[in-house]
């Protein structure tokens, strides 16, 4: 049993998100022990797999019974569900334009129907994934109780990319303080052991609020019906569930706008207190995952204010500001629910590390009688890790007509459009000055051997420069090749076209050798270890584009599929001689959003991202295990806001290098890190042909 002991009444209830590292125990109890997994977010398999959750038997916690309770007089529950789902095809919500989510038709077509032609709710493709108490919410008089369901495939039972939450305003109890009364009821659940005893007590509690009269709203979080990811909201009306504007979420067209910036500035005290109320004229018909809520041209809005505002929006909370599961969920419907499991692995890192502790503090204060009302939303930026590294910055005095590409033992390799490849080791040295073949350097090793390609003539031709001698490497039978990697033993790798024009990875052993593939058309190497292990990405045979990170062993002459974090794509960007890989991977099949990962040979670990920059990728790792990379967002479809920052991974946390370095330029990309901890950054976007290099040295 894991309990979060609470100290809130001693340190002040105004503290918000914070960021206790994952797995760090809470402070000693000063008020009351709160078992968050029995009182606040209930995900234990003994609950969600109980017969009460069965649609087939119309259990009291089942999706079927939940919608039956909501059906207005004269309207069948099946009709309520079908009309609710068909509302995803609407092109507006109360005057706000929204996307037509045509994918919902696939669900309706595959959902079995009864003899009367209506959806068969006994075979409803939604399963219970959690029951939650939100005593902390200040938006309702007494807080909320929630029943949360995950979509499953009607034919296979496989989990889908959707959750639906039925959110009930806890009704009056007639006590002196009803919120405290409800707190006592939820807290009393902890006195029961999981099993029949606990489930009986929990049912007695849910029976008191899971009614049509208490329903506040229904909310969905899905990418099952289209792209991008969306969150939507419905209110109960006389004819069923009616689409509503998404609460506390501005329309995406306002991202970065002067109007929204002015609203944030005018209401900053409420925003910092976690009690923002977005006016109706700004609300969205749907919350898009793409929203980052950035105000790059308004100096009045610092990062703490921006984050405090964004945290209170739907897409901020579920994507851009928190470490959510699969990039979008706080309760992950994609994880299997196994009998005997506690369900903790289905909760997001944000919930498990800091947010449940904040809610537990508040619940303990309610129980102790030291507070009587709800609290604001979390607003604080995660704190800097203790003993975070700091760096001195040197702008590399390189030509202005090019960019650096790699770091090796404190030396920087780069290219000049006019003068070709160069190395900086305190001064600039041009390597192939005046070569008419237009050489482009891609990588180098500790002894100064350089690999790259000649660009003259319209096709690439791989080369190695070693000991002052340049050697072309040839191809795998096609007309194009580039050498991109070389280790200290002189083993070269790169990519080349084959006769059919597709690109294959190669190593230079006795001639150019194809490294093979994971079955698909193309393979690209991106890193090589000192012992000759290679990682990168390789396509698989699939109806859609699928490409996975791999490990290629020269000894085995074969590839190992590293897999993904749940999506169709991953790439290995670094590898050591143990086969430890770091890189980036998409999170779900229908979305391109990626997170940095590590892979130790068996387990892939999601490293998360950073507030406001929800995409991440590792680009370098040294022998000490320190990693660097980039955190970024994608352009908003309306505001076209795009941002990218370099990071270092320190104390199990992604740290923006701009926050620990006094740099003369914005550190946008990190290209690599050497074994002394020096980091090469640029002020340009990924792949920019012209960018300044900044060399960081640990203080």
XYZ file of C-alpha atoms in Angstrom:
699
model
C 0.000 0.000 0.000
C 1.428 3.358 -0.996
C 0.347 6.362 1.049
C 1.057 10.041 0.457
C 1.486 11.689 3.832
C 0.526 15.337 3.835
C 2.312 18.471 4.993
C 0.214 21.068 3.199
C -1.278 22.737 6.258
C 2.188 23.453 7.586
C 3.741 24.807 4.400
C 0.767 26.588 2.876
C -2.010 25.423 0.572
C -1.072 27.901 -2.130
C 1.752 25.665 -3.387
C 0.785 24.056 -6.637
C 2.422 21.570 -8.932
C 5.936 21.209 -7.588
C 7.814 18.163 -8.822
C 8.779 15.396 -6.434
C 10.998 13.045 -8.408
C 9.295 9.817 -9.445
C 9.465 7.274 -6.647
C 10.660 9.771 -4.000
C 8.751 9.180 -0.750
C 6.602 12.010 0.619
C 7.459 13.767 3.886
C 6.353 12.305 7.225
C 2.656 12.673 7.983
C 1.672 15.703 10.016
C -2.126 15.541 9.569
C -3.525 12.323 8.146
C -2.430 9.459 5.953
C -4.069 9.591 2.547
C -3.906 6.484 0.388
C -4.153 8.139 -3.018
C -4.860 4.854 -4.806
C -7.883 4.138 -2.626
C -9.187 7.673 -2.117
C -8.286 9.825 -5.114
C -7.583 7.758 -8.236
C -8.746 4.164 -8.082
C -7.181 1.982 -10.763
C -6.578 -1.332 -9.017
C -7.526 -4.316 -11.164
C -9.752 -5.662 -8.381
C -11.961 -2.607 -8.974
C -11.868 -2.012 -12.728
C -12.209 -5.748 -13.518
C -14.950 -6.314 -10.947
C -18.340 -7.579 -12.167
C -19.737 -4.140 -11.325
C -17.803 -2.839 -14.353
C -19.249 -5.403 -16.775
C -21.344 -4.132 -19.666
C -22.659 -7.657 -20.288
C -24.293 -7.836 -16.855
C -25.169 -4.118 -16.641
C -22.891 -3.620 -13.638
C -23.308 -0.415 -11.652
C -19.909 0.926 -12.795
C -20.260 -0.206 -16.398
C -20.374 2.195 -19.340
C -23.779 0.693 -20.135
C -25.283 1.525 -16.730
C -23.673 4.971 -16.710
C -25.397 6.033 -19.939
C -28.641 4.332 -18.919
C -28.740 6.571 -15.855
C -28.365 9.634 -18.093
C -31.015 8.812 -20.701
C -33.821 11.408 -20.623
C -37.401 10.229 -20.366
C -38.561 8.752 -23.659
C -35.023 8.429 -25.083
C -33.220 5.094 -25.073
C -29.701 4.888 -23.712
C -28.547 3.451 -27.053
C -29.939 6.479 -28.845
C -28.110 8.777 -26.411
C -24.825 7.021 -27.162
C -25.303 6.985 -30.934
C -26.247 10.673 -31.087
C -23.300 11.494 -28.835
C -20.889 9.675 -31.125
C -22.417 11.138 -34.294
C -21.833 14.614 -32.878
C -18.137 14.042 -33.676
C -19.138 14.531 -37.329
C -20.373 18.084 -36.676
C -18.399 20.950 -38.177
C -19.199 23.411 -35.407
C -20.005 23.481 -31.718
C -22.287 26.341 -30.697
C -20.863 28.547 -33.423
C -17.223 27.476 -33.032
C -15.718 25.662 -36.010
C -14.423 22.132 -35.266
C -13.023 19.287 -37.333
C -15.288 16.598 -38.736
C -13.961 13.429 -37.027
C -14.965 10.978 -39.748
C -13.200 8.095 -38.017
C -16.094 7.736 -35.600
C -18.027 6.031 -38.390
C -15.670 3.045 -38.148
C -16.579 2.591 -34.501
C -20.297 2.863 -35.205
C -20.014 0.377 -38.062
C -18.149 -2.191 -35.948
C -20.217 -1.835 -32.757
C -22.670 -4.790 -32.604
C -26.343 -3.869 -32.731
C -29.413 -5.362 -31.105
C -32.338 -6.785 -33.048
C -34.028 -3.380 -32.933
C -31.101 -1.833 -34.843
C -29.752 0.217 -31.943
C -26.240 -0.160 -30.525
C -26.001 -3.152 -28.202
C -24.850 -1.634 -24.917
C -24.225 -5.088 -23.451
C -21.311 -5.230 -25.903
C -20.289 -1.586 -25.550
C -16.623 -1.088 -26.541
C -15.800 1.008 -23.490
C -14.267 -0.455 -20.342
C -13.836 1.086 -16.915
C -10.252 2.297 -16.379
C -10.577 4.445 -13.234
C -12.844 5.965 -10.608
C -11.598 9.283 -9.265
C -12.406 11.788 -6.548
C -11.588 15.422 -7.287
C -12.148 17.084 -3.923
C -9.505 19.640 -4.884
C -11.512 21.287 -7.668
C -12.589 24.842 -6.954
C -14.953 24.953 -9.952
C -17.764 23.096 -8.125
C -19.059 23.667 -4.568
C -18.098 20.224 -3.268
C -15.682 18.817 -5.839
C -16.342 16.038 -8.342
C -16.535 12.270 -8.649
C -15.596 10.689 -11.969
C -16.093 7.425 -13.826
C -13.521 7.067 -16.601
C -13.675 4.613 -19.501
C -11.274 3.583 -22.242
C -12.183 2.649 -25.801
C -11.565 -0.913 -26.979
C -11.895 -2.443 -30.421
C -15.344 -4.088 -30.671
C -13.937 -7.042 -32.611
C -10.637 -7.728 -30.854
C -10.869 -5.994 -27.483
C -7.586 -4.220 -28.184
C -7.324 -0.842 -26.408
C -8.010 2.289 -28.438
C -6.851 5.889 -28.446
C -9.679 7.365 -26.402
C -10.901 7.946 -22.883
C -14.305 9.281 -21.880
C -14.907 10.727 -18.423
C -18.320 11.170 -16.834
C -17.763 13.978 -14.345
C -20.287 14.503 -11.556
C -20.605 17.480 -9.227
C -20.746 15.962 -5.749
C -24.252 16.816 -4.450
C -25.096 18.602 -1.182
C -24.998 16.540 1.984
C -26.749 19.064 4.202
C -23.779 19.209 6.547
C -21.990 22.242 7.960
C -19.378 21.933 5.211
C -20.290 19.499 2.465
C -16.841 19.438 0.857
C -15.351 18.303 4.155
C -18.163 15.778 4.489
C -17.343 14.340 1.091
C -13.654 14.309 1.980
C -14.467 12.125 4.979
C -16.440 9.729 2.775
C -13.609 9.301 0.254
C -11.034 9.030 3.032
C -13.047 6.265 4.727
C -12.419 4.040 1.691
C -8.833 3.541 2.844
C -10.026 1.534 5.830
C -11.162 -1.291 3.528
C -8.951 -3.895 1.892
C -9.118 -4.228 -1.881
C -11.644 -6.892 -2.815
C -15.321 -7.370 -2.044
C -15.144 -5.273 1.130
C -13.581 -2.298 -0.647
C -15.789 -2.560 -3.720
C -18.929 -2.620 -1.606
C -17.859 0.569 0.168
C -16.889 2.197 -3.124
C -20.237 1.322 -4.709
C -22.079 2.836 -1.756
C -20.124 6.033 -2.431
C -20.536 6.139 -6.227
C -24.272 5.403 -5.933
C -24.660 8.740 -4.135
C -23.279 10.890 -6.954
C -23.419 8.952 -10.268
C -26.834 10.289 -11.249
C -28.190 12.326 -14.143
C -28.951 15.271 -11.852
C -25.331 15.446 -10.684
C -23.652 15.166 -14.109
C -21.513 18.246 -14.684
C -20.086 17.275 -18.077
C -18.761 14.461 -20.219
C -15.255 14.867 -21.650
C -13.314 12.845 -24.195
C -9.614 12.680 -24.967
C -9.067 10.945 -28.292
C -7.119 10.399 -31.461
C -9.219 7.382 -32.433
C -11.392 9.311 -34.886
C -8.917 11.655 -36.559
C -5.891 13.885 -36.179
C -4.702 15.960 -34.401
C -5.465 14.785 -30.909
C -8.594 16.420 -29.490
C -10.397 16.930 -26.195
C -14.161 17.645 -26.327
C -16.972 18.321 -23.901
C -20.735 17.654 -23.662
C -23.492 18.772 -21.313
C -26.660 16.814 -20.519
C -29.766 18.291 -22.176
C -33.372 17.173 -22.562
C -32.508 15.184 -25.695
C -29.236 13.665 -24.482
C -25.638 14.837 -24.526
C -25.147 18.133 -26.333
C -21.703 19.394 -27.493
C -20.413 22.350 -25.488
C -17.444 24.683 -25.605
C -14.371 23.255 -23.948
C -13.993 24.826 -20.529
C -10.919 26.973 -19.787
C -9.500 26.355 -23.258
C -9.129 29.246 -25.705
C -9.782 28.725 -29.380
C -6.593 27.674 -31.153
C -6.703 30.751 -33.408
C -5.843 32.839 -30.331
C -2.489 31.121 -29.724
C 0.155 33.847 -29.584
C -2.404 36.577 -30.317
C -2.380 40.070 -28.812
C -5.901 39.521 -27.463
C -4.988 36.401 -25.498
C -1.716 37.942 -24.321
C -3.612 40.939 -22.959
C -6.079 38.650 -21.184
C -3.188 36.795 -19.516
C -1.553 40.044 -18.425
C -4.822 41.505 -17.114
C -5.636 38.371 -15.087
C -2.185 37.288 -13.992
C -2.969 37.235 -10.279
C -5.869 34.809 -10.804
C -3.788 32.788 -13.260
C -0.894 32.418 -10.815
C -3.396 31.335 -8.154
C -4.715 28.616 -10.472
C -8.183 30.122 -10.789
C -8.360 31.444 -14.342
C -11.760 31.797 -16.031
C -11.482 32.171 -19.798
C -14.364 34.318 -21.122
C -16.960 32.619 -23.304
C -16.018 34.632 -26.368
C -12.552 33.037 -26.283
C -13.550 29.421 -25.623
C -12.908 26.686 -28.176
C -15.320 24.132 -29.555
C -12.556 21.583 -29.115
C -9.120 21.592 -27.507
C -6.387 20.630 -29.963
C -3.230 18.902 -28.772
C -1.182 21.215 -30.986
C -1.756 24.243 -28.767
C 1.323 25.330 -26.814
C 0.064 28.768 -25.709
C 3.164 30.801 -26.458
C 3.601 34.565 -26.467
C 7.079 34.979 -27.971
C 6.737 38.679 -28.696
C 5.297 39.816 -25.368
C 7.933 40.541 -22.718
C 5.213 41.006 -20.076
C 4.587 37.246 -20.003
C 7.508 35.387 -18.445
C 7.824 31.601 -18.497
C 6.258 31.120 -15.069
C 3.144 33.087 -16.064
C 2.908 31.375 -19.444
C 3.167 27.965 -17.794
C 0.626 28.853 -15.084
C -1.882 29.820 -17.765
C -1.181 26.875 -20.053
C -1.425 24.362 -17.186
C -5.066 25.324 -16.711
C -6.048 24.671 -20.317
C -7.114 21.212 -21.492
C -4.374 20.782 -24.064
C -1.785 22.304 -21.750
C -2.595 19.865 -18.961
C -2.791 16.879 -21.308
C 0.184 17.576 -23.502
C 2.302 20.679 -23.606
C 2.954 21.275 -19.902
C 3.015 17.853 -18.228
C 4.639 14.448 -18.559
C 1.491 12.642 -19.666
C 1.259 8.948 -20.570
C 1.639 8.275 -24.320
C 1.917 12.061 -24.646
C -1.776 12.791 -24.023
C -3.319 10.696 -21.228
C -3.151 10.953 -17.459
C -4.964 7.630 -17.199
C -3.611 5.502 -20.013
C -6.213 3.316 -21.765
C -3.546 1.605 -23.880
C -1.934 -0.300 -21.028
C -3.262 -3.818 -20.445
C -5.266 -4.372 -17.277
C -4.040 -7.616 -15.792
C -5.735 -9.403 -12.884
C -3.776 -8.753 -9.719
C -2.139 -5.559 -11.027
C -2.336 -2.319 -9.068
C -2.767 -0.117 -12.166
C -0.170 2.438 -11.112
C 1.665 1.999 -14.408
C -1.414 3.332 -16.209
C -1.033 6.740 -14.560
C 1.044 9.516 -16.068
C 4.366 10.550 -14.593
C 2.792 13.933 -13.785
C 0.120 12.305 -11.632
C 2.442 9.865 -9.901
C 5.259 12.299 -9.173
C 3.660 15.550 -8.097
C -0.034 16.024 -8.776
C -1.416 13.220 -6.613
C 0.737 14.457 -3.764
C -0.739 17.948 -4.175
C -4.271 16.531 -4.121
C -3.444 14.367 -1.123
C -2.186 17.407 0.780
C -5.478 19.137 0.098
C -7.587 16.132 1.091
C -5.671 15.834 4.368
C -6.284 19.502 5.077
C -10.018 19.020 4.455
C -10.079 16.054 6.824
C -8.193 18.001 9.491
C -10.541 20.957 9.119
C -7.742 23.378 8.265
C -9.292 24.240 4.905
C -12.906 24.278 3.776
C -12.837 24.798 0.025
C -11.215 23.735 -3.206
C -7.834 24.845 -4.396
C -6.610 26.279 -7.665
C -5.079 24.312 -10.500
C -1.347 23.480 -10.359
C 0.709 26.353 -11.734
C 4.322 26.048 -10.594
C 7.101 25.183 -13.000
C 8.973 21.996 -12.080
C 11.984 22.958 -9.951
C 15.537 22.734 -11.220
C 17.174 19.456 -10.121
C 19.488 19.749 -7.144
C 23.085 20.232 -8.263
C 22.035 20.820 -11.854
C 25.049 21.315 -14.130
C 26.007 24.824 -15.274
C 28.123 25.769 -18.251
C 30.387 28.431 -19.668
C 29.682 29.224 -23.321
C 32.069 29.988 -26.173
C 30.824 31.061 -29.575
C 32.892 29.050 -32.057
C 34.692 31.564 -34.328
C 33.711 29.671 -37.461
C 32.769 30.969 -40.923
C 29.377 32.629 -41.152
C 28.469 30.672 -44.301
C 28.038 27.273 -42.686
C 27.333 25.332 -39.517
C 29.002 22.871 -37.133
C 28.038 19.208 -37.390
C 29.899 17.230 -34.709
C 31.971 17.346 -31.505
C 34.927 15.108 -30.644
C 37.228 15.558 -27.605
C 36.630 19.298 -27.476
C 37.157 19.800 -31.207
C 34.349 20.895 -33.518
C 33.762 19.745 -37.090
C 31.801 21.925 -39.477
C 31.274 23.049 -43.046
C 31.667 26.292 -44.950
C 29.696 26.841 -48.145
C 32.678 28.569 -49.749
C 35.637 26.717 -48.259
C 34.382 23.243 -47.380
C 34.905 21.238 -44.166
C 36.776 22.704 -41.188
C 37.879 21.677 -37.706
C 38.051 24.083 -34.765
C 40.547 23.209 -32.002
C 41.222 26.755 -30.797
C 41.561 27.964 -34.355
C 39.954 27.080 -37.660
C 41.638 24.562 -39.990
C 40.192 23.986 -43.453
C 40.494 20.374 -44.552
C 39.853 20.305 -48.298
C 40.259 23.916 -49.292
C 39.587 24.500 -52.985
C 38.321 20.979 -53.705
C 35.962 21.315 -56.695
C 34.011 18.195 -55.696
C 32.090 20.250 -53.044
C 32.945 18.135 -49.972
C 30.535 18.083 -47.020
C 31.776 16.664 -43.696
C 29.395 14.540 -41.630
C 31.486 13.061 -38.812
C 34.987 12.503 -37.427
C 36.845 10.500 -34.811
C 39.397 11.207 -32.072
C 42.402 10.920 -34.394
C 40.918 13.385 -36.880
C 39.687 11.072 -39.642
C 36.720 12.731 -41.355
C 33.843 11.182 -43.320
C 31.271 12.820 -45.538
C 30.308 13.105 -49.180
C 31.109 15.014 -52.316
C 28.081 16.960 -53.549
C 29.235 18.153 -56.977
C 27.377 16.655 -59.935
C 23.968 16.324 -58.280
C 24.498 13.035 -56.437
C 26.423 12.291 -53.258
C 29.632 10.248 -53.247
C 30.899 9.005 -49.875
C 34.486 9.753 -48.841
C 36.955 9.222 -46.006
C 39.723 11.716 -45.266
C 42.487 10.020 -43.254
C 46.138 10.994 -42.846
C 45.749 13.696 -45.441
C 44.484 11.232 -48.075
C 40.947 11.301 -49.476
C 39.329 8.062 -50.590
C 35.941 7.626 -52.265
C 34.025 4.602 -50.982
C 31.637 3.718 -53.788
C 28.023 2.613 -53.364
C 25.815 -0.423 -52.843
C 24.989 -0.477 -56.514
C 23.065 2.787 -56.793
C 24.248 6.233 -57.738
C 24.303 7.938 -54.331
C 26.193 7.404 -51.051
C 27.264 9.328 -47.964
C 29.591 8.341 -45.129
C 28.154 9.725 -41.903
C 29.905 7.867 -39.053
C 33.425 6.768 -38.130
C 34.603 5.350 -34.820
C 38.084 5.582 -33.318
C 39.038 2.220 -34.829
C 38.303 3.648 -38.269
C 35.105 1.692 -38.967
C 32.976 3.750 -41.349
C 29.190 3.649 -41.772
C 26.710 5.557 -43.872
C 23.916 5.118 -46.371
C 23.812 4.397 -50.073
C 21.232 3.794 -52.734
C 20.876 0.317 -54.194
C 19.872 -0.352 -57.816
C 16.160 0.187 -57.141
C 16.922 3.660 -55.707
C 16.117 2.930 -52.061
C 18.629 3.776 -49.332
C 20.392 1.074 -47.353
C 22.852 1.417 -44.507
C 26.410 0.296 -45.057
C 29.631 -0.335 -43.190
C 33.062 -0.159 -44.802
C 34.836 -3.422 -44.047
C 36.196 -5.276 -47.075
C 34.432 -2.924 -49.438
C 31.006 -1.404 -48.862
C 28.795 -3.926 -47.022
C 25.002 -3.687 -46.711
C 23.937 -3.894 -43.037
C 20.543 -5.326 -43.961
C 17.175 -4.198 -42.674
C 14.199 -5.013 -40.487
C 12.389 -6.199 -43.596
C 11.397 -2.930 -45.232
C 12.845 -0.823 -48.002
C 15.241 1.629 -46.335
C 17.758 1.781 -43.492
C 19.767 4.732 -42.175
C 22.585 4.501 -39.589
C 22.852 7.378 -37.083
C 25.410 6.292 -34.480
C 28.322 3.883 -34.075
C 29.982 2.640 -30.893
C 33.718 2.264 -30.322
C 33.328 -1.490 -30.751
C 31.340 -1.229 -33.967
C 27.686 -1.534 -32.879
C 25.423 0.623 -35.048
C 21.991 2.106 -34.451
C 19.644 4.185 -36.567
C 16.294 3.500 -38.175
C 15.066 0.779 -40.507
C 11.726 0.276 -42.201
C 9.484 -2.710 -41.550
C 7.089 -4.329 -43.994
C 3.743 -2.685 -43.285
C 0.709 -1.215 -45.027
C 1.657 2.202 -43.602
C 5.053 3.747 -42.963
C 6.689 1.956 -40.026
C 10.360 2.424 -39.176
C 12.063 1.300 -35.962
C 15.323 1.921 -34.189
C 17.708 -0.996 -34.493
C 21.004 -2.353 -33.186
C 23.355 -3.904 -35.759
C 26.196 -6.075 -34.557
C 29.206 -6.664 -36.791
C 29.856 -9.947 -34.987
C 26.343 -11.199 -35.669
C 25.930 -9.418 -38.994
C 22.273 -8.919 -38.095
C 19.841 -6.388 -36.652
C 17.823 -6.307 -33.447
C 14.536 -4.386 -33.500
C 14.518 -1.886 -30.607
C 10.781 -1.182 -30.960
C 8.974 2.056 -30.114
C 7.223 3.857 -27.258
C 3.903 2.863 -28.822
C 3.910 4.534 -32.215
C 5.070 3.492 -35.675
C 8.421 5.272 -35.635
C 11.650 5.362 -33.646
C 15.280 6.226 -34.322
C 18.425 5.341 -32.410
C 20.702 8.355 -32.115
C 23.417 7.089 -29.745
C 24.819 3.679 -28.837
C 27.585 2.289 -26.624
C 29.360 -1.052 -26.636
C 26.813 -2.587 -24.255
C 24.106 -1.928 -26.829
C 22.501 0.842 -24.759
C 20.575 3.058 -27.199
C 19.061 6.527 -26.862
C 17.002 8.368 -29.447
C 13.403 9.322 -30.038
C 10.124 7.572 -30.793
C 6.537 8.379 -31.622
C 4.075 7.584 -28.839
C 0.955 6.318 -30.624
C 0.346 5.059 -34.171
C -1.873 7.917 -35.328
C 0.269 10.847 -34.184
C 3.746 12.114 -35.063
C 4.615 13.510 -31.629
C 7.869 12.027 -30.329
C 9.658 11.664 -27.001
C 13.249 10.911 -26.187
C 13.882 7.348 -25.041
C 16.565 5.033 -23.727
C 16.771 1.282 -24.356
C 18.917 -1.015 -22.219
C 18.525 -4.099 -24.360
C 15.137 -5.101 -22.996
C 13.246 -2.054 -21.710
C 12.455 1.195 -23.491
C 12.046 4.194 -21.156
C 10.223 7.405 -22.043
C 12.267 10.433 -20.900
C 9.410 12.905 -21.321
C 9.811 16.498 -22.453
C 9.515 19.949 -20.843
C 6.760 22.500 -20.120
C 5.658 24.179 -23.328
C 7.979 22.019 -25.445
C 6.289 18.617 -25.502
C 8.410 16.935 -28.197
C 11.905 15.680 -27.378
C 14.818 13.799 -28.917
C 18.205 12.643 -27.626
C 21.103 13.536 -29.944
C 24.175 12.603 -27.889
C 25.424 10.589 -24.908
C 28.907 10.292 -23.417
C 30.651 7.497 -21.518
C 29.412 8.869 -18.184
C 25.829 8.479 -19.416
C 25.046 12.203 -19.665
C 22.624 12.839 -22.529
C 21.814 15.920 -24.583
C 19.153 16.631 -27.149
C 16.361 18.937 -28.190
C 12.946 19.853 -26.831
C 10.491 21.452 -29.194
C 6.917 21.933 -30.322
C 5.348 21.836 -33.762
C 3.972 24.881 -35.567
C 0.447 25.703 -34.484
C -1.866 25.447 -37.517
C -3.055 28.985 -36.871
C -0.400 30.968 -35.020
C 2.527 29.181 -36.720
C 4.507 29.408 -33.496
C 7.555 27.146 -33.408
C 10.232 26.824 -30.742
C 13.176 24.500 -30.139
C 15.699 24.451 -27.272
C 18.743 22.326 -26.450
C 18.643 20.220 -23.273
C 20.856 18.186 -20.991
C 19.390 15.225 -19.104
C 20.439 15.670 -15.475
C 19.217 13.969 -12.293
C 16.573 12.118 -14.337
C 15.186 15.429 -15.569
C 15.289 17.262 -18.883
C 16.959 20.633 -18.220
C 16.794 23.429 -20.782
C 20.423 24.374 -21.424
C 19.389 28.014 -21.775
C 18.453 27.979 -18.069
C 21.923 26.822 -16.918
C 24.138 28.675 -19.388
C 24.957 32.334 -19.925
C 25.075 32.051 -23.694
C 25.457 34.951 -26.134
C 22.990 33.146 -28.436
C 19.839 31.086 -27.900
C 20.813 27.437 -27.628
C 18.381 25.844 -30.047
C 19.949 22.485 -30.851
C 22.438 20.222 -29.093
C 24.532 18.222 -31.553
C 26.565 16.146 -29.146
C 28.479 15.777 -25.885
C 32.028 14.519 -25.380
C 33.454 12.478 -22.537
C 34.645 15.609 -20.713
C 31.021 16.826 -20.608
C 31.486 19.555 -23.237
C 28.363 20.130 -25.342
C 28.117 21.462 -28.882
C 25.032 23.565 -29.546
C 23.838 25.815 -32.353
C 21.468 28.732 -32.590
C 19.799 27.250 -35.695
C 16.944 24.856 -36.277
C 17.676 21.169 -36.815
C 19.386 20.706 -40.173
C 19.931 24.439 -40.731
C 22.599 25.011 -43.375
C 23.752 28.147 -41.602
C 24.034 28.378 -37.820
C 26.528 29.492 -35.202
C 28.206 26.915 -32.992
C 28.333 27.393 -29.219
C 30.667 25.184 -27.214
C 29.591 24.645 -23.601
C 32.098 23.667 -20.922
C 30.941 22.445 -17.473
C 31.732 24.895 -14.674
